[in-house]
């Protein structure tokens, strides 16, 4: 990475010369000061320079650094040490992602955060999840968890009270009272463990609901040290929500896996879960072309096919395509999969997938009842469409990389994360969406710096509901190259379009 810089003189003037055409991120440093964003081509942290560009009279603004100071306490008013406190901007936008501040509390529960001037929600983040032991109390009380807590002491952002940071001022006395919830647990047994198993681990995904999986881990925590074909597991210190768990174990050079179990924790523990390890099935098939491809696209050897699970972010299988187009997946487990090619041939897309000569609806390979003896036929086409254009603001001006675009099917059905296509953006606000299968789509721009989880069904639904009014309908036919510009919504101080 090439870094260019300058030191300002007594009047604040600076000059940076000899910059090659490229995209840059602009930083300012001065002890006790912090950058604020103003107007003009540097109204954000990023800058794109083309050949011959010469920017003059550029204003970069700094102000004395504001401080937010306070402490974190528990339900008894005692200080909480090593709690992570973050400041989230109330106003979302392209620069908001760059100005999150954070600190860790000391032994007195105190924290100090420096942020640019503005309004913020303060949040204490708790990470103590999934311990393998729980307290056994004799007084009739139950163990509880601290949860993510917003100032002054609420568990949801909508109920939080914002604080304001002012240039050169220190806001003191902010006290956050941690919220608690009953500590729940999931326990059970893993069976079918082979004698040569060196390790057994759990894959765990969780979130507020099945449509909003936010986190996932895969590791070996939560097991007893006993050996044999059966081992107990225990996941403690869990908060209410949705959990998807499965077990895995390497054996004989391949992986054994259980079916995922989905659990909704509400107000009581869930026990006696049984995870049965099993071997996957061998799936064979061939890749063929719908029409004669170019010589470059036809070079299948070395490409990979990926079966990407629609039921779990941890489940996927890979197979290498041979020179003749044949492939073999060695270890496919029950479930639903989307088939992808890596790398996709130039202008290529998966036109059709057949299982035993029967077309897979919407390209979804359904092995819910097992994959034993399955034979796949993958039909590729090198006549995919592409969409290119610019992101524009409400005045028709191309902003300096303040948003990105997504493409999704124009249908009344719910859009899932695996159906999204993302544009390849460059610094000047232009974009290109490649390898687009024929069909009718909506093209939509989303501002940078928003807390959107486009890996969850709920996150996708919320993004479309929030910004879909600016979407452009595009119908793509084979081989099309379509030019479309799309509007970038302007956000209010509350983050609303």
Coordinates of N, CA and C in Angstrom, one line a residue, residues 190-194 247-249 251 254-260 275-281 331-335 368-372:
X190 N -24.2 -36.5 22.2 CA -23.7 -36.8 20.8 C -23.4 -38.3 20.7
X191 N -24.1 -39.0 19.8 CA -23.9 -40.4 19.7 C -23.4 -40.8 18.3
X192 N -22.9 -42.0 18.2 CA -22.3 -42.5 16.9 C -20.9 -42.0 16.7
X193 N -20.2 -41.7 17.8 CA -18.8 -41.2 17.6 C -17.9 -42.4 17.3
X194 N -17.1 -42.3 16.2 CA -16.3 -43.5 15.9 C -15.1 -43.6 16.8
X247 N -23.4 -31.4 15.4 CA -22.1 -31.9 15.8 C -21.3 -32.4 14.6
X248 N -20.0 -32.3 14.7 CA -19.1 -32.8 13.6 C -17.9 -33.5 14.3
X249 N -17.3 -34.4 13.5 CA -16.2 -35.2 14.0 C -15.4 -35.7 12.8
X251 N -13.1 -38.3 10.9 CA -12.9 -39.8 11.1 C -12.5 -40.4 9.7
X254 N -12.3 -38.2 6.6 CA -13.5 -37.4 6.2 C -14.2 -37.0 7.4
X255 N -15.3 -36.2 7.2 CA -16.0 -35.6 8.3 C -17.3 -36.3 8.5
X256 N -17.7 -36.6 9.7 CA -19.0 -37.0 10.1 C -19.8 -35.9 10.6
X257 N -21.1 -35.9 10.4 CA -21.9 -34.7 10.9 C -23.3 -35.2 11.3
X258 N -23.9 -34.4 12.2 CA -25.3 -34.7 12.6 C -26.2 -33.8 11.8
X259 N -27.5 -34.1 11.8 CA -28.5 -33.2 11.3 C -28.6 -32.0 12.2
X260 N -28.7 -30.8 11.7 CA -28.9 -29.7 12.6 C -30.2 -29.8 13.4
X275 N -27.8 -35.6 19.1 CA -27.1 -35.4 17.9 C -26.4 -36.6 17.4
X276 N -26.9 -37.2 16.3 CA -26.3 -38.5 15.8 C -25.4 -38.3 14.7
X277 N -24.1 -38.6 14.8 CA -23.2 -38.4 13.8 C -23.4 -39.5 12.7
X278 N -23.2 -39.0 11.4 CA -23.4 -40.0 10.3 C -22.4 -39.6 9.2
X279 N -22.2 -40.5 8.3 CA -21.4 -40.3 7.1 C -22.2 -39.6 6.0
X280 N -21.6 -38.8 5.2 CA -22.3 -38.2 4.1 C -22.3 -39.2 2.9
X281 N -23.0 -38.8 1.9 CA -23.1 -39.6 0.7 C -22.2 -39.1 -0.5
X331 N -18.9 -36.2 0.3 CA -19.4 -36.2 1.7 C -20.6 -35.3 1.8
X332 N -21.7 -35.6 1.1 CA -22.9 -34.7 1.1 C -23.9 -35.2 2.2
X333 N -24.4 -34.3 3.0 CA -25.3 -34.6 4.1 C -26.7 -34.2 3.7
X334 N -27.7 -34.7 4.4 CA -29.1 -34.3 4.1 C -29.3 -32.8 4.3
X335 N -30.1 -32.2 3.4 CA -30.3 -30.7 3.4 C -30.6 -30.2 2.1
X368 N -33.0 -33.4 1.3 CA -33.6 -33.5 2.7 C -33.7 -34.9 3.1
X369 N -34.0 -35.8 2.2 CA -34.2 -37.3 2.5 C -32.9 -38.1 2.3
X370 N -31.8 -37.4 2.1 CA -30.5 -38.0 1.9 C -30.1 -37.9 0.4
X371 N -28.8 -38.1 0.2 CA -28.2 -37.9 -1.1 C -27.6 -39.2 -1.7
X372 N -27.9 -40.3 -1.1 CA -27.3 -41.6 -1.6 C -27.7 -41.8 -3.1

